[in-house]
């Protein structure tokens, strides 16, 4: 009734489900819905869920909205995230519409006397402008008051609760109780939701696009997938895909293999003596990064060489806890083979596995040539110091299960040179520079779109804003692709350092 407090619908929420939308559409009056929720409702009830007026699916307008790096809806021109206090418009072209802030529309269309869509370049009239959000418009906000929504007022007759209908039929009393509980839960969760959002924002890692990491432009695939499969939800935006953890790792391993081209060095400390290892980070970067990372995390400390076959090899690295027997990244990882690396001598360091692509953390050292293991086990290093310790281990008697009778314990692994860490640091710096450059171009686009001049003595307009109305219009306010700088070459000083270390360990 009239005594109810206003419950204005948040801009980012669907007017039917009352939850955040992912595939936004709107009606002619500017109310935004989730496409996958609205269409089934229209097929069943054939009325606008907010006003109750007749509405057909052909009257629904697809909204094309931009997102920032954190996944928030934003103005593609001003690059400012939309909020409930932002005045927002959609420029309609048939059953499609691009979404902008009112400020961008006023500055570049109205004041600039340029009635062309800022992205598509299509001409439009003021009748094509749809208000999606206006905090100062009382009449519009009354329309967005959830208390006045047709589907809320007639929930029983429509048999909906903002969600797809189920087979459960509630009594009138039960429905009233559930609605009251919903209102109470919504009210009590608002403050905690804000606190949780603040915590998430503080702990959130920056989103890194796959383009920055791989140098290739990938999208999420949602738009093309929705066009070719009825089982995929409809998508109207082509967002660039966030880089996967694997892509980030592959880029890092590429630095190790192609730029650094350095060996790693570590010392395995045991109760029988120390064994110095040279690690082939330039030929098996993933396997070396796994070993070095586990070693620096102390994962090998206190573990045993649990399997010994005198004519074959000695195996170690098994976790003290059976549950703690995974790779540095969890689970297992793929094999790395290089024709330059073969099991042709004693002291070859190689990965133990249970078949292809099952590498985790266990490794072995050979007591002699084992050619039958080539391209079956990933070689990632060799013994360069302490070969006599390995030979003493070979003499330790074993039981019927090939377990050493006398315990051979790894007391620790000292990492001397870690190219994996260096590559990680190099990639982090490169990515940060690329992201800063991208943000800088975004700010430049914003300034250009508003017609502001950069600090300069020149009186020329920014190149991105045409000086005449005859200039090409399509995408004229969008930023150009980020130009990436070629990675700088490392000097030979690091390799000389490795050679000095190798000579020192051999001495």
XYZ file of C-alpha atoms in Angstrom:
507
model
C 0.000 0.000 0.000
C 0.880 3.666 0.206
C 2.767 3.216 3.490
C 5.472 1.024 1.997
C 8.986 2.397 1.761
C 10.398 2.750 -1.728
C 12.501 -0.221 -2.868
C 14.287 1.096 -5.938
C 15.704 -1.604 -8.218
C 19.526 -1.439 -8.409
C 20.658 -0.677 -11.942
C 22.717 -3.866 -12.287
C 19.765 -6.107 -11.338
C 17.074 -7.693 -13.464
C 13.569 -6.352 -12.785
C 12.163 -9.886 -12.915
C 14.659 -12.023 -10.981
C 15.878 -9.071 -8.837
C 19.403 -10.475 -9.209
C 22.359 -9.234 -11.302
C 21.914 -9.758 -15.021
C 24.541 -11.137 -17.388
C 22.726 -10.763 -20.723
C 20.871 -7.444 -20.426
C 17.819 -6.494 -22.461
C 15.308 -3.724 -21.915
C 11.826 -2.633 -22.843
C 10.874 0.684 -24.411
C 10.340 2.277 -20.993
C 13.985 1.611 -20.039
C 13.545 -1.193 -17.504
C 16.410 -3.709 -17.746
C 15.946 -7.489 -17.542
C 17.994 -10.650 -17.809
C 17.279 -12.041 -21.275
C 17.138 -15.684 -20.181
C 14.528 -14.813 -17.536
C 12.368 -12.382 -19.518
C 11.782 -14.453 -22.652
C 10.281 -17.495 -20.854
C 8.055 -15.116 -18.856
C 6.792 -13.444 -22.033
C 6.112 -16.775 -23.703
C 3.915 -17.752 -20.770
C 2.254 -14.490 -19.680
C 2.667 -12.115 -22.645
C 2.786 -9.019 -20.415
C 5.472 -6.643 -19.187
C 6.593 -7.987 -15.757
C 6.863 -4.418 -14.410
C 3.855 -2.588 -15.859
C 1.526 -5.460 -16.704
C 0.978 -4.041 -20.177
C 0.953 -6.376 -23.193
C 4.485 -7.135 -24.356
C 5.872 -9.407 -27.052
C 9.367 -10.801 -27.441
C 9.861 -8.812 -30.642
C 9.539 -5.611 -28.583
C 12.542 -6.511 -26.420
C 15.726 -4.523 -27.093
C 19.134 -6.186 -26.863
C 21.561 -4.042 -24.849
C 25.245 -3.976 -25.766
C 27.106 -2.975 -22.622
C 30.826 -2.673 -21.936
C 32.698 -4.025 -18.891
C 35.887 -2.852 -17.224
C 38.819 -5.038 -16.166
C 37.052 -5.935 -12.930
C 33.893 -7.087 -14.678
C 31.773 -4.013 -13.840
C 29.391 -2.490 -16.379
C 30.812 0.806 -17.627
C 30.468 3.554 -20.207
C 32.678 2.557 -23.178
C 33.520 6.224 -23.808
C 34.027 7.641 -20.312
C 35.330 4.287 -19.001
C 33.610 4.954 -15.666
C 31.721 2.112 -13.948
C 27.952 2.552 -13.820
C 26.347 2.927 -10.408
C 22.844 3.567 -9.077
C 23.705 7.286 -9.074
C 24.742 7.390 -12.742
C 22.381 8.663 -15.397
C 22.529 6.079 -18.179
C 21.110 5.998 -21.691
C 20.781 3.493 -24.508
C 20.961 4.602 -28.155
C 18.538 2.399 -30.029
C 19.041 1.061 -33.539
C 16.153 -1.267 -34.302
C 16.125 -4.017 -31.674
C 19.693 -3.311 -30.563
C 21.092 -0.510 -28.448
C 24.528 0.621 -27.261
C 24.680 1.839 -23.670
C 26.471 5.040 -22.567
C 26.568 7.439 -19.660
C 24.400 10.529 -19.975
C 27.551 12.640 -19.758
C 29.044 11.058 -22.881
C 25.765 11.489 -24.761
C 25.417 15.141 -23.713
C 29.024 16.146 -24.409
C 29.585 14.341 -27.691
C 26.134 14.069 -29.226
C 23.924 16.891 -27.949
C 26.484 19.653 -27.451
C 28.546 18.447 -30.381
C 25.425 18.421 -32.595
C 26.487 14.982 -33.761
C 23.515 12.624 -33.685
C 25.507 9.529 -34.584
C 26.067 6.521 -32.344
C 29.489 6.963 -30.728
C 30.506 3.388 -31.562
C 28.565 2.250 -34.616
C 28.292 5.642 -36.330
C 24.590 5.016 -37.062
C 22.448 8.151 -37.183
C 19.692 8.437 -34.571
C 17.082 10.871 -33.289
C 16.097 11.832 -29.756
C 13.258 9.306 -30.005
C 15.909 6.573 -30.138
C 17.368 7.604 -26.769
C 16.119 5.403 -23.917
C 16.761 6.367 -20.302
C 17.956 3.302 -18.367
C 18.750 5.025 -15.083
C 18.105 8.539 -13.756
C 18.413 9.133 -10.007
C 16.857 12.624 -10.353
C 13.703 11.526 -12.220
C 10.996 10.772 -9.640
C 8.514 9.463 -12.198
C 11.085 7.057 -13.638
C 12.125 5.919 -10.170
C 8.510 5.189 -9.216
C 8.430 2.889 -12.206
C 11.573 1.169 -10.859
C 10.074 0.738 -7.376
C 9.948 -3.012 -6.763
C 6.800 -2.569 -4.656
C 4.966 -1.466 -7.811
C 6.140 -4.263 -10.086
C 3.270 -6.157 -11.673
C 4.882 -9.568 -11.125
C 5.434 -8.777 -7.426
C 1.870 -7.557 -6.849
C 0.413 -10.516 -8.726
C 2.912 -13.206 -7.755
C 0.195 -15.702 -6.756
C -1.826 -15.408 -9.950
C 1.306 -15.431 -12.120
C 2.782 -18.334 -10.108
C 6.249 -16.785 -10.013
C 8.686 -15.617 -7.394
C 11.217 -14.038 -9.682
C 12.434 -17.549 -10.601
C 11.364 -20.305 -12.990
C 8.185 -21.976 -11.737
C 8.385 -25.347 -9.950
C 5.888 -28.072 -9.110
C 5.632 -26.875 -5.481
C 2.322 -25.130 -4.795
C 2.329 -22.785 -1.774
C -0.740 -21.795 0.189
C -1.688 -18.131 0.486
C -0.374 -18.021 4.048
C 2.888 -19.763 3.089
C 3.388 -17.382 0.195
C 2.939 -14.363 2.493
C 5.419 -15.813 5.005
C 7.983 -16.513 2.285
C 7.632 -12.992 0.898
C 8.159 -11.536 4.384
C 11.223 -13.718 4.930
C 12.625 -12.560 1.595
C 12.194 -8.909 2.548
C 13.798 -9.483 5.951
C 16.713 -11.412 4.451
C 17.243 -8.721 1.821
C 17.301 -5.995 4.466
C 19.631 -7.838 6.852
C 22.043 -8.872 4.127
C 22.491 -5.398 2.630
C 25.028 -4.205 5.217
C 26.875 -7.524 5.344
C 26.859 -7.587 1.560
C 28.582 -4.220 1.452
C 31.199 -5.424 3.932
C 31.770 -8.595 1.925
C 32.085 -6.564 -1.278
C 34.666 -4.341 0.402
C 36.644 -7.384 1.505
C 36.434 -8.927 -1.959
C 37.617 -5.684 -3.535
C 40.587 -5.532 -1.168
C 41.557 -9.149 -1.810
C 40.750 -9.203 -5.523
C 43.654 -9.753 -7.874
C 43.697 -7.618 -11.012
C 42.201 -9.334 -14.041
C 44.808 -9.946 -16.716
C 43.535 -10.288 -20.278
C 44.796 -13.153 -22.400
C 45.914 -10.601 -25.001
C 48.477 -9.112 -22.604
C 49.835 -12.546 -21.639
C 49.768 -14.352 -24.991
C 49.877 -11.462 -27.472
C 46.730 -12.852 -29.116
C 43.193 -11.497 -28.943
C 40.808 -14.074 -27.496
C 37.196 -13.495 -26.469
C 35.197 -15.514 -23.972
C 33.366 -17.243 -26.857
C 29.995 -16.645 -25.248
C 28.582 -14.683 -28.184
C 29.556 -17.156 -30.908
C 28.552 -20.086 -28.727
C 25.077 -18.666 -28.189
C 24.628 -18.301 -31.954
C 25.447 -21.925 -32.704
C 24.017 -23.803 -29.734
C 20.585 -23.595 -28.139
C 22.049 -24.979 -24.914
C 24.289 -21.915 -24.473
C 22.823 -18.794 -22.897
C 22.401 -15.828 -25.239
C 25.250 -13.320 -25.036
C 25.347 -9.843 -26.550
C 28.848 -8.714 -25.563
C 32.251 -9.827 -26.867
C 34.463 -9.456 -23.838
C 38.142 -10.261 -24.094
C 38.868 -13.398 -22.151
C 40.831 -13.324 -18.922
C 44.167 -15.136 -19.099
C 44.102 -18.641 -17.657
C 46.627 -19.847 -15.115
C 48.051 -22.178 -17.770
C 48.566 -19.297 -20.228
C 50.394 -17.320 -17.557
C 52.619 -20.324 -16.816
C 53.317 -20.997 -20.497
C 54.388 -17.376 -20.980
C 56.708 -17.674 -17.987
C 58.197 -20.924 -19.280
C 58.736 -19.258 -22.647
C 60.873 -16.615 -20.933
C 62.936 -19.352 -19.280
C 63.413 -21.239 -22.531
C 63.848 -18.443 -25.052
C 65.037 -15.352 -23.189
C 66.924 -16.310 -20.062
C 68.358 -19.576 -21.430
C 69.908 -20.199 -18.029
C 70.598 -23.288 -15.980
C 69.361 -23.629 -12.448
C 71.459 -24.978 -9.582
C 70.526 -26.660 -6.308
C 72.078 -28.864 -3.643
C 70.212 -31.869 -2.261
C 71.334 -32.289 1.339
C 71.045 -35.828 2.727
C 72.146 -37.735 5.802
C 74.794 -39.373 3.603
C 76.157 -36.163 2.076
C 75.327 -33.433 -0.408
C 74.581 -33.844 -4.108
C 74.970 -30.805 -6.402
C 72.512 -30.583 -9.294
C 72.443 -28.633 -12.532
C 68.871 -28.077 -13.721
C 67.956 -27.731 -17.406
C 65.618 -24.746 -17.013
C 66.242 -23.813 -20.637
C 65.073 -27.185 -21.965
C 62.537 -28.420 -19.366
C 61.288 -25.173 -17.796
C 58.009 -26.507 -16.392
C 59.631 -29.501 -14.710
C 62.458 -27.377 -13.297
C 60.041 -24.720 -12.044
C 58.090 -27.445 -10.272
C 61.202 -28.869 -8.565
C 62.605 -25.462 -7.600
C 59.264 -24.222 -6.307
C 58.720 -27.312 -4.170
C 62.300 -27.095 -2.902
C 61.951 -23.447 -1.882
C 58.667 -24.291 -0.144
C 60.482 -26.978 1.893
C 58.323 -29.758 0.457
C 61.294 -32.149 0.183
C 62.581 -31.524 3.693
C 62.508 -34.693 5.784
C 61.432 -36.938 2.909
C 63.210 -40.186 2.050
C 64.697 -41.940 -0.921
C 62.127 -44.720 -0.656
C 63.063 -46.898 -3.641
C 66.497 -48.157 -4.664
C 67.461 -50.598 -7.437
C 71.307 -50.902 -7.522
C 71.546 -51.563 -11.268
C 68.976 -48.943 -12.135
C 68.212 -45.841 -10.004
C 67.251 -44.356 -6.642
C 63.870 -42.616 -6.278
C 62.790 -39.915 -3.817
C 60.602 -36.876 -3.249
C 57.508 -38.681 -1.992
C 55.502 -36.526 0.425
C 55.460 -37.337 4.116
C 51.667 -37.147 3.951
C 50.143 -39.332 1.203
C 47.717 -36.470 0.497
C 50.629 -34.088 -0.045
C 52.038 -35.702 -3.165
C 51.016 -33.211 -5.828
C 52.950 -30.874 -8.076
C 53.666 -27.250 -7.251
C 50.401 -26.222 -8.945
C 48.324 -29.112 -7.628
C 47.574 -32.362 -9.445
C 49.959 -33.497 -12.183
C 51.501 -31.885 -15.257
C 52.571 -32.802 -18.771
C 55.856 -34.368 -19.858
C 58.716 -32.326 -21.297
C 60.971 -34.120 -23.763
C 63.994 -32.737 -25.580
C 66.135 -34.797 -27.969
C 69.244 -33.294 -26.383
C 68.359 -34.888 -23.066
C 68.795 -38.668 -22.811
C 69.334 -41.204 -20.039
C 72.885 -42.044 -21.112
C 74.941 -41.855 -17.910
C 74.884 -42.085 -14.137
C 73.582 -39.073 -12.256
C 70.778 -38.182 -14.658
C 67.925 -36.416 -12.816
C 64.506 -37.386 -14.159
C 60.846 -37.371 -13.152
C 59.120 -40.451 -11.786
C 55.617 -40.971 -13.147
C 52.748 -43.432 -13.514
C 52.403 -42.935 -17.260
C 52.141 -40.003 -19.685
C 51.265 -36.604 -18.176
C 51.333 -37.831 -14.564
C 54.344 -35.892 -13.258
C 53.934 -34.602 -9.718
C 56.890 -34.267 -7.339
C 58.814 -37.545 -7.203
C 62.130 -37.842 -9.069
C 64.982 -40.300 -9.491
C 68.739 -40.338 -10.114
C 70.180 -42.968 -12.435
C 73.087 -45.263 -11.530
C 73.976 -45.772 -15.202
C 72.643 -45.549 -18.775
C 68.903 -46.354 -19.043
C 68.048 -45.717 -22.680
C 64.664 -47.473 -22.393
C 63.426 -44.492 -20.318
C 64.038 -41.929 -23.081
C 60.873 -39.976 -23.988
C 59.003 -41.771 -21.214
C 60.378 -39.812 -18.261
C 61.176 -36.096 -18.319
C 64.879 -35.370 -17.781
C 65.417 -32.032 -16.056
C 68.936 -32.109 -14.613
C 72.105 -33.991 -13.730
C 74.557 -34.453 -10.875
C 77.574 -32.137 -11.127
C 78.908 -32.560 -7.605
C 78.730 -35.345 -5.015
C 78.755 -38.272 -7.428
C 80.585 -40.251 -4.750
C 77.583 -39.743 -2.437
C 75.305 -41.193 -5.113
C 77.597 -44.184 -5.488
C 77.530 -44.770 -1.721
C 73.748 -44.741 -1.849
C 73.910 -47.433 -4.507
C 75.594 -49.747 -1.995
C 72.841 -49.505 0.624
C 71.059 -52.907 0.947
C 67.331 -53.105 0.213
C 64.425 -55.326 1.217
C 62.191 -57.360 -1.076
C 60.217 -54.219 -1.988
C 63.364 -52.297 -3.070
C 63.224 -50.092 0.036
C 66.609 -49.133 1.547
C 67.229 -51.003 4.795
C 68.975 -47.931 6.190
C 67.028 -44.712 5.791
C 68.356 -42.204 3.266
C 66.797 -38.886 4.242
C 66.685 -35.582 2.359
C 67.268 -33.052 5.108
C 66.796 -30.104 2.761
C 67.260 -28.717 -0.745
C 69.256 -25.504 -1.088
C 68.357 -23.510 -4.202
C 71.389 -21.639 -5.533
C 70.136 -20.264 -8.877
C 66.432 -20.121 -9.734
C 65.651 -18.940 -13.307
C 61.993 -19.790 -12.713
C 61.741 -17.078 -10.090
C 63.606 -14.647 -12.306
C 61.241 -15.385 -15.209
C 58.249 -14.863 -12.938
C 59.588 -11.460 -11.896
C 60.273 -10.496 -15.520
C 56.763 -11.470 -16.590
C 55.202 -9.585 -13.698
C 57.066 -6.420 -14.659
C 56.147 -6.854 -18.330
C 52.465 -7.435 -17.546
C 52.347 -4.464 -15.180
C 53.837 -2.230 -17.870
C 51.363 -3.522 -20.449
C 48.420 -2.969 -18.114
C 49.622 0.530 -17.252
C 49.962 1.302 -20.955
C 46.454 0.020 -21.560
C 45.075 2.139 -18.723
C 46.971 5.140 -20.090
C 45.425 4.673 -23.531
C 42.012 4.293 -21.899
C 42.477 7.624 -20.135
C 43.663 9.165 -23.391
C 40.567 7.863 -25.146
C 38.413 9.315 -22.416
C 40.080 12.710 -22.687
C 39.857 12.650 -26.471
C 36.189 11.719 -26.378
C 35.465 14.726 -24.199
C 37.375 16.990 -26.562
C 40.040 17.941 -24.004
C 43.545 18.715 -25.169
C 46.568 17.014 -23.647
C 49.150 19.267 -21.972
C 50.811 20.671 -25.048
C 51.601 23.960 -26.721
C 49.922 22.667 -29.880
C 46.453 23.945 -30.780
C 45.613 20.863 -32.806
C 42.708 18.673 -31.764
C 43.486 15.100 -30.627
C 43.845 12.841 -33.618
C 41.069 10.557 -32.397
C 38.400 13.290 -32.740
C 37.524 14.186 -36.351
C 37.550 17.902 -37.194
C 34.747 17.533 -39.737
C 31.514 15.587 -39.783
C 32.653 13.708 -42.894
C 35.363 11.765 -41.078
C 34.866 8.002 -40.637
C 32.597 7.382 -37.653
C 32.697 3.672 -36.892
C 34.557 3.033 -33.661
C 36.142 6.463 -33.774
C 36.064 6.826 -30.000
C 37.435 3.415 -29.167
C 41.043 2.880 -28.118
C 43.473 1.383 -30.535
C 45.146 -1.947 -29.861
C 47.915 -1.792 -27.305
C 51.290 -1.736 -28.959
C 53.550 -4.145 -27.120
C 57.228 -3.508 -26.823
C 59.535 -6.357 -27.733
C 61.062 -7.979 -24.649
C 64.566 -6.743 -24.008
C 67.389 -9.198 -24.373
C 69.339 -10.320 -21.369
C 73.061 -9.863 -21.325
C 75.534 -12.713 -21.333
C 76.530 -11.860 -17.777
C 74.050 -14.326 -16.318
C 75.387 -17.183 -18.419
C 78.949 -16.281 -17.367
C 77.756 -16.434 -13.760
C 76.416 -19.956 -14.383
C 79.699 -21.045 -15.910
C 81.602 -19.662 -12.915
C 79.274 -21.511 -10.562
C 79.663 -24.723 -12.528
C 83.478 -24.454 -12.397
C 83.293 -23.736 -8.687
C 81.089 -26.773 -7.973
C 83.364 -29.011 -10.021
C 86.453 -27.829 -8.165
